mmCIF file of C-alpha atoms and ligand atoms in Angstrom:
data_model
loop_
_atom_site.group_PDB
_atom_site.id
_atom_site.type_symbol
_atom_site.label_atom_id
_atom_site.label_comp_id
_atom_site.label_asym_id
_atom_site.label_seq_id
_atom_site.Cartn_x
_atom_site.Cartn_y
_atom_site.Cartn_z
ATOM 1 C CA MET A 4 23.326 7.242 -9.029
ATOM 2 C CA LYS A 5 22.149 5.960 -5.884
ATOM 3 C CA ASP A 6 23.689 8.238 -3.367
ATOM 4 C CA THR A 7 22.772 11.177 -5.614
ATOM 5 C CA LEU A 8 19.253 10.834 -5.401
ATOM 6 C CA ASN A 9 16.818 12.222 -3.556
ATOM 7 C CA ILE A 10 15.067 8.939 -1.487
ATOM 8 C CA PRO A 11 11.271 10.247 -0.969
ATOM 9 C CA ARG A 12 10.297 9.018 2.593
ATOM 10 C CA HIS A 13 7.327 7.400 1.785
ATOM 11 C CA ILE A 14 6.426 5.470 -1.800
ATOM 12 C CA GLY A 15 3.199 4.325 -2.746
ATOM 13 C CA ILE A 16 2.979 1.167 -5.259
ATOM 14 C CA ILE A 17 -0.319 0.500 -7.484
ATOM 15 C CA MET A 18 1.372 -3.595 -7.808
ATOM 16 C CA ASP A 19 -1.073 -4.042 -11.220
ATOM 17 C CA GLY A 20 -0.223 -6.488 -14.194
ATOM 18 C CA ASN A 21 -0.180 -10.278 -12.553
ATOM 19 C CA GLY A 22 -2.735 -11.468 -14.516
ATOM 20 C CA ARG A 23 -1.499 -9.968 -17.615
ATOM 21 C CA TRP A 24 2.003 -11.087 -16.864
ATOM 22 C CA ALA A 25 -0.129 -14.808 -16.426
ATOM 23 C CA GLU A 26 -1.938 -14.976 -19.479
ATOM 24 C CA LYS A 27 1.354 -13.644 -21.728
ATOM 25 C CA ARG A 28 3.188 -16.564 -20.804
ATOM 26 C CA GLY A 29 -0.266 -18.972 -21.040
ATOM 27 C CA GLU A 30 -0.265 -19.325 -17.810
ATOM 28 C CA ILE A 31 -3.223 -19.288 -15.043
ATOM 29 C CA ARG A 32 -4.075 -15.736 -13.222
ATOM 30 C CA ALA A 33 -2.533 -17.274 -10.136
ATOM 31 C CA ASN A 34 0.601 -17.792 -11.266
ATOM 32 C CA GLY A 35 0.729 -14.062 -11.495
ATOM 33 C CA HIS A 36 -0.265 -13.474 -8.015
ATOM 34 C CA LYS A 37 2.099 -15.668 -6.560
ATOM 35 C CA ALA A 38 5.034 -14.169 -9.565
ATOM 36 C CA GLY A 39 3.536 -10.614 -7.942
ATOM 37 C CA MET A 40 4.456 -11.754 -4.463
ATOM 38 C CA LYS A 41 7.991 -12.452 -4.708
ATOM 39 C CA SER A 42 8.224 -8.981 -6.515
ATOM 40 C CA LEU A 43 6.988 -7.410 -3.294
ATOM 41 C CA ARG A 44 9.926 -9.382 -1.545
ATOM 42 C CA ASN A 45 12.727 -8.346 -3.417
ATOM 43 C CA ILE A 46 10.831 -4.146 -3.345
ATOM 44 C CA VAL A 47 10.595 -4.189 0.026
ATOM 45 C CA GLU A 48 13.848 -5.282 0.778
ATOM 46 C CA PHE A 49 15.351 -2.638 -2.220
ATOM 47 C CA THR A 50 13.514 0.175 -0.452
ATOM 48 C CA ARG A 51 14.748 -0.436 3.033
ATOM 49 C CA GLU A 52 18.871 -0.612 1.454
ATOM 50 C CA LEU A 53 17.572 2.936 -0.223
ATOM 51 C CA GLY A 54 16.329 4.467 3.326
ATOM 52 C CA VAL A 55 12.584 4.865 2.284
ATOM 53 C CA ASP A 56 10.730 5.103 5.671
ATOM 54 C CA TYR A 57 7.361 4.246 4.803
ATOM 55 C CA LEU A 58 6.516 1.903 1.517
ATOM 56 C CA THR A 59 2.607 1.604 1.221
ATOM 57 C CA VAL A 60 1.605 -1.352 -1.421
ATOM 58 C CA TYR A 61 -2.218 -1.389 -3.216
ATOM 59 C CA ALA A 62 -2.944 -5.532 -2.677
ATOM 60 C CA PHE A 63 -6.467 -5.977 -2.446
ATOM 61 C CA SER A 64 -8.949 -2.850 -3.319
ATOM 62 C CA THR A 65 -12.287 -2.729 -2.259
ATOM 63 C CA GLU A 66 -13.528 -3.716 -5.418
ATOM 64 C CA ASN A 67 -11.201 -6.535 -6.182
ATOM 65 C CA TRP A 68 -14.085 -8.692 -4.675
ATOM 66 C CA LYS A 69 -16.204 -8.089 -8.025
ATOM 67 C CA ARG A 70 -13.697 -10.909 -8.915
ATOM 68 C CA PRO A 71 -14.325 -14.895 -9.658
ATOM 69 C CA ALA A 72 -15.170 -16.250 -5.908
ATOM 70 C CA THR A 73 -12.131 -18.342 -6.904
ATOM 71 C CA GLU A 74 -9.730 -15.303 -7.511
ATOM 72 C CA VAL A 75 -10.704 -13.850 -4.445
ATOM 73 C CA LYS A 76 -10.393 -16.597 -2.311
ATOM 74 C CA PHE A 77 -6.572 -17.682 -3.717
ATOM 75 C CA LEU A 78 -5.871 -13.556 -3.062
ATOM 76 C CA MET A 79 -6.361 -13.851 0.500
ATOM 77 C CA LYS A 80 -4.635 -17.127 1.199
ATOM 78 C CA LEU A 81 -2.043 -15.620 -0.513
ATOM 79 C CA LEU A 82 -1.962 -12.667 1.958
ATOM 80 C CA GLU A 83 -2.367 -15.811 4.971
ATOM 81 C CA LEU A 84 0.901 -16.940 2.978
ATOM 82 C CA TYR A 85 3.318 -13.737 2.524
ATOM 83 C CA ILE A 86 2.411 -13.216 6.446
ATOM 84 C CA LYS A 87 3.489 -16.432 7.596
ATOM 85 C CA ASN A 88 6.143 -16.065 5.594
ATOM 86 C CA GLU A 89 7.758 -13.038 6.150
ATOM 87 C CA VAL A 90 6.769 -12.382 9.615
ATOM 88 C CA LYS A 91 10.735 -13.389 10.662
ATOM 89 C CA TYR A 92 12.340 -11.559 7.853
ATOM 90 C CA LEU A 93 10.579 -8.661 8.919
ATOM 91 C CA LYS A 94 11.272 -8.631 12.322
ATOM 92 C CA LYS A 95 14.860 -9.625 11.828
ATOM 93 C CA ASN A 96 15.247 -6.177 9.499
ATOM 94 C CA ASN A 97 12.967 -3.926 11.797
ATOM 95 C CA ILE A 98 10.420 -3.648 9.131
ATOM 96 C CA ALA A 99 6.959 -2.842 11.162
ATOM 97 C CA LEU A 100 4.044 -4.558 9.105
ATOM 98 C CA ARG A 101 0.541 -2.382 9.102
ATOM 99 C CA PHE A 102 -2.670 -3.046 7.352
ATOM 100 C CA LEU A 103 -4.719 -0.279 5.555
ATOM 101 C CA SER A 104 -7.985 -2.202 5.488
ATOM 102 C CA ARG A 105 -11.298 -2.481 6.093
ATOM 103 C CA ARG A 106 -11.452 -4.686 8.967
ATOM 104 C CA SER A 107 -15.103 -5.165 9.411
ATOM 105 C CA ASN A 108 -15.612 -7.579 6.327
ATOM 106 C CA LEU A 109 -12.667 -9.948 6.532
ATOM 107 C CA GLU A 110 -12.803 -13.421 7.680
ATOM 108 C CA PRO A 111 -11.520 -13.198 11.196
ATOM 109 C CA ARG A 112 -9.097 -15.732 11.106
ATOM 110 C CA LEU A 113 -7.338 -13.632 8.788
ATOM 111 C CA LEU A 114 -8.054 -10.723 10.898
ATOM 112 C CA LYS A 115 -6.683 -12.557 14.065
ATOM 113 C CA MET A 116 -3.117 -12.857 11.739
ATOM 114 C CA ILE A 117 -3.211 -8.944 10.832
ATOM 115 C CA GLU A 118 -3.624 -8.117 14.374
ATOM 116 C CA GLN A 119 -1.234 -10.340 15.550
ATOM 117 C CA VAL A 120 1.664 -9.529 13.100
ATOM 118 C CA GLU A 121 1.040 -6.089 13.645
ATOM 119 C CA GLU A 122 1.489 -6.365 17.184
ATOM 120 C CA GLU A 123 4.639 -8.263 16.527
ATOM 121 C CA THR A 124 6.196 -6.060 14.429
ATOM 122 C CA ARG A 125 5.034 -2.522 16.118
ATOM 123 C CA LYS A 126 8.744 -1.833 17.387
ATOM 124 C CA ASP A 127 10.419 -2.270 14.686
ATOM 125 C CA SER A 128 11.655 1.318 13.525
ATOM 126 C CA LYS A 129 13.539 1.041 10.439
ATOM 127 C CA MET A 130 11.024 0.807 7.976
ATOM 128 C CA VAL A 131 7.268 0.912 7.750
ATOM 129 C CA LEU A 132 5.679 -1.476 5.053
ATOM 130 C CA SER A 133 1.660 -0.678 4.538
ATOM 131 C CA ILE A 134 -0.465 -3.308 2.630
ATOM 132 C CA ALA A 135 -3.043 -1.849 1.550
ATOM 133 C CA PHE A 136 -5.662 -4.505 1.743
ATOM 134 C CA ASN A 137 -9.805 -4.762 1.179
ATOM 135 C CA TYR A 138 -8.462 -0.963 0.386
ATOM 136 C CA GLY A 139 -11.138 2.047 -1.247
ATOM 137 C CA GLY A 140 -10.173 5.079 -0.606
ATOM 138 C CA ARG A 141 -13.358 6.625 -0.635
ATOM 139 C CA GLN A 142 -14.258 3.555 2.187
ATOM 140 C CA GLU A 143 -11.512 4.959 4.420
ATOM 141 C CA ILE A 144 -12.654 8.403 4.410
ATOM 142 C CA SER A 145 -16.335 7.039 4.904
ATOM 143 C CA ASP A 146 -14.554 5.263 7.449
ATOM 144 C CA GLY A 147 -12.810 7.812 9.403
ATOM 145 C CA ILE A 148 -15.927 9.933 9.211
ATOM 146 C CA ASN A 149 -17.806 7.033 11.140
ATOM 147 C CA LYS A 150 -14.873 7.093 14.183
ATOM 148 C CA LEU A 151 -15.268 11.032 14.431
ATOM 149 C CA LEU A 152 -19.231 10.820 14.817
ATOM 150 C CA GLU A 153 -18.487 8.572 17.627
ATOM 151 C CA ASP A 154 -15.836 10.942 19.255
ATOM 152 C CA TYR A 155 -18.389 13.795 18.366
ATOM 153 C CA ASP A 156 -21.115 11.117 20.525
ATOM 154 C CA ASN A 157 -18.835 10.680 23.387
ATOM 155 C CA GLY A 158 -17.956 14.668 23.394
ATOM 156 C CA LEU A 159 -13.457 13.584 22.424
ATOM 157 C CA VAL A 160 -14.444 16.739 19.385
ATOM 158 C CA LYS A 161 -16.366 19.243 19.320
ATOM 159 C CA LYS A 162 -18.382 21.129 15.915
ATOM 160 C CA ASP A 163 -15.805 23.223 14.297
ATOM 161 C CA GLN A 164 -13.034 21.797 15.023
ATOM 162 C CA ILE A 165 -12.157 19.721 12.490
ATOM 163 C CA ASN A 166 -9.724 20.374 9.740
ATOM 164 C CA GLU A 167 -7.616 18.636 7.201
ATOM 165 C CA ASP A 168 -4.483 18.253 9.870
ATOM 166 C CA ASN A 169 -6.281 16.853 12.736
ATOM 167 C CA PHE A 170 -8.652 14.829 10.220
ATOM 168 C CA GLN A 171 -6.133 12.900 9.120
ATOM 169 C CA ASN A 172 -5.804 11.062 12.647
ATOM 170 C CA TYR A 173 -9.207 9.269 11.510
ATOM 171 C CA LEU A 174 -7.746 8.050 8.256
ATOM 172 C CA TYR A 175 -6.381 3.826 8.134
ATOM 173 C CA THR A 176 -2.961 6.066 7.592
ATOM 174 C CA SER A 177 -3.234 7.848 10.912
ATOM 175 C CA LYS A 178 0.384 9.300 11.464
ATOM 176 C CA MET A 179 1.907 8.825 8.840
ATOM 177 C CA PRO A 180 3.247 11.385 6.101
ATOM 178 C CA ASP A 181 1.921 11.440 3.261
ATOM 179 C CA PRO A 182 3.494 9.533 0.168
ATOM 180 C CA GLU A 183 5.548 11.952 -2.656
ATOM 181 C CA LEU A 184 5.508 9.082 -4.831
ATOM 182 C CA ILE A 185 3.111 7.182 -6.379
ATOM 183 C CA ILE A 186 3.995 4.534 -8.975
ATOM 184 C CA ARG A 187 1.599 2.340 -10.855
ATOM 185 C CA THR A 188 2.711 -0.916 -13.048
ATOM 186 C CA SER A 189 1.040 -1.957 -15.954
ATOM 187 C CA GLY A 190 -0.107 1.390 -17.595
ATOM 188 C CA GLU A 191 -2.814 2.409 -16.331
ATOM 189 C CA PHE A 192 -3.238 6.163 -15.995
ATOM 190 C CA ARG A 193 -6.043 5.823 -12.938
ATOM 191 C CA THR A 194 -5.766 5.636 -9.192
ATOM 192 C CA SER A 195 -8.334 2.850 -8.915
ATOM 193 C CA ASN A 196 -9.435 4.449 -5.138
ATOM 194 C CA PHE A 197 -5.795 4.471 -3.726
ATOM 195 C CA LEU A 198 -4.907 6.683 -1.213
ATOM 196 C CA LEU A 199 -7.216 9.466 -2.502
ATOM 197 C CA TRP A 200 -6.876 12.011 0.485
ATOM 198 C CA GLN A 201 -3.226 11.432 1.082
ATOM 199 C CA GLY A 202 -2.239 11.282 -2.848
ATOM 200 C CA ALA A 203 -3.445 15.337 -3.101
ATOM 201 C CA TYR A 204 0.473 16.079 -4.140
ATOM 202 C CA SER A 205 2.138 13.084 -4.628
ATOM 203 C CA GLU A 206 3.965 12.866 -8.166
ATOM 204 C CA TYR A 207 2.683 9.830 -10.360
ATOM 205 C CA TYR A 208 5.017 7.370 -12.102
ATOM 206 C CA ILE A 209 3.203 4.903 -14.660
ATOM 207 C CA THR A 210 5.601 1.959 -16.177
ATOM 208 C CA ASP A 211 4.537 -0.478 -18.937
ATOM 209 C CA VAL A 212 6.095 -2.816 -16.348
ATOM 210 C CA LEU A 213 4.321 -5.079 -15.111
ATOM 211 C CA TRP A 214 4.118 -6.057 -11.771
ATOM 212 C CA PRO A 215 5.514 -9.407 -11.338
ATOM 213 C CA ASP A 216 9.145 -7.899 -13.458
ATOM 214 C CA PHE A 217 9.118 -4.407 -11.640
ATOM 215 C CA LYS A 218 13.000 -4.633 -10.390
ATOM 216 C CA ASN A 219 15.513 -2.442 -8.880
ATOM 217 C CA GLU A 220 15.955 -0.644 -11.642
ATOM 218 C CA ASP A 221 12.710 0.394 -12.528
ATOM 219 C CA MET A 222 12.346 1.480 -8.979
ATOM 220 C CA LEU A 223 15.476 3.505 -8.911
ATOM 221 C CA LYS A 224 13.779 4.764 -12.978
ATOM 222 C CA ALA A 225 10.987 6.313 -10.757
ATOM 223 C CA ILE A 226 12.713 8.210 -8.160
ATOM 224 C CA GLU A 227 15.388 9.200 -10.918
ATOM 225 C CA SER A 228 11.757 10.718 -12.313
ATOM 226 C CA TYR A 229 10.834 11.859 -9.219
ATOM 227 C CA ASN A 230 13.801 13.572 -8.792
ATOM 228 C CA LEU A 231 12.912 15.801 -11.970
ATOM 229 C CA ARG A 232 9.950 16.678 -10.918
ATOM 230 C CA ASN A 233 9.409 20.820 -10.001
ATOM 231 C CA ARG A 234 6.472 20.184 -7.504
ATOM 232 C CA ARG A 235 4.566 23.545 -6.643
ATOM 233 C CA PHE A 236 2.100 22.776 -4.339
ATOM 234 C CA GLY A 237 0.095 25.309 -5.522
ATOM 235 C CA GLY A 238 2.841 28.068 -5.454
ATOM 236 C CA ILE A 239 4.686 29.599 -8.264
HETATM 237 C C1 LIG B 845 -3.249 -6.548 -9.686
HETATM 238 O O1 LIG B 845 -3.146 -7.192 -10.585
HETATM 239 C C2 LIG B 845 -3.291 -7.424 -8.223
HETATM 240 C C3 LIG B 845 -4.653 -7.164 -8.100
HETATM 241 C C4 LIG B 845 -6.029 -6.320 -8.416
HETATM 242 C C5 LIG B 845 -5.186 -8.434 -6.880
HETATM 243 P P1 LIG B 845 -4.321 -7.635 -11.603
HETATM 244 O O2 LIG B 845 -4.633 -9.154 -10.727
HETATM 245 O O3 LIG B 845 -5.257 -6.557 -11.376
HETATM 246 O O4 LIG B 845 -3.464 -7.838 -12.552
HETATM 247 P P2 LIG B 845 -4.150 -7.416 -14.519
HETATM 248 O O5 LIG B 845 -4.376 -6.256 -14.427
HETATM 249 O O6 LIG B 845 -5.598 -8.604 -14.445
HETATM 250 O O7 LIG B 845 -3.202 -7.505 -15.211
HETATM 251 C C1 LIG B 846 -5.579 -1.772 -8.679
HETATM 252 O O1 LIG B 846 -5.899 -2.443 -9.602
HETATM 253 C C2 LIG B 846 -6.074 -2.724 -7.186
HETATM 254 C C3 LIG B 846 -4.759 -3.482 -7.166
HETATM 255 C C4 LIG B 846 -3.359 -3.170 -7.503
HETATM 256 C C5 LIG B 846 -4.815 -4.129 -5.819
HETATM 257 P P1 LIG B 846 -7.035 -3.308 -10.079
HETATM 258 O O2 LIG B 846 -6.539 -3.762 -11.571
HETATM 259 O O3 LIG B 846 -8.109 -3.842 -9.131
HETATM 260 O O4 LIG B 846 -7.550 -1.831 -11.054
HETATM 261 P P2 LIG B 846 -8.687 -1.323 -12.586
HETATM 262 O O5 LIG B 846 -10.114 -2.235 -12.111
HETATM 263 O O6 LIG B 846 -7.510 -1.222 -13.283
HETATM 264 O O7 LIG B 846 -9.039 0.297 -12.473
HETATM 265 MG MG1 LIG B 847 -5.191 -4.873 -12.294
#
């Protein structure tokens, strides 16, 4: 089956449902996030095996700061732990790690870790894993406009030169292809501010499976569903 599937070049995942997974088991939400991290490790490995070039996962939105301070703090710690634990595996498997993030309000220590691991894995070319952390699609677009205005002030770009192709270079995903497929776990039918620009023509796949329960077979189901879509891009 796997061999006959058309594998998307870029897959995005809204990793949702960690809290509900934990609550269902009578456990604290933090345990759901920990289980979610394990699930991510497995899916990174599996998508790499499938030959996906870009995997982009939504881990913390700009709106997630609204959560109780203890949960926010835990999620920050968990990201640090993820970087520390995974860097060896990522390097060994030629996976480049990138962050799609508004960086201005991240804690300096975390920011340093992020920049360091990006630099360390920059040349690894088998797959690019992007973690959308402190990410918001609207914030990404407004950050891009501010960068563009800087270039304008410096004479690097002139009026009427910006179009949808070159504006992409101002986004966090600069130079990455758009995702063909975006998966959302835990049954919610919304984007929650994920890849607003890049997802304009992405195929969406929504499953009731909670992120910590998302297994290889669920990934294959998503890709099978994608294979059945008739992508028209506005044509007939
Ligand atoms: C996704 O799981 C992880 C983050 C948004 C950080 P949730 O924490 O949103 O889990 P639910 O939606 O409450 O079940
Ligand atoms: C989206 O999930 C963000 C991440 C998965 C990181 P949320 O749980 O924050 O989304 P809403 O609040 O249900 O829209
Ligand atoms: Mg949620």
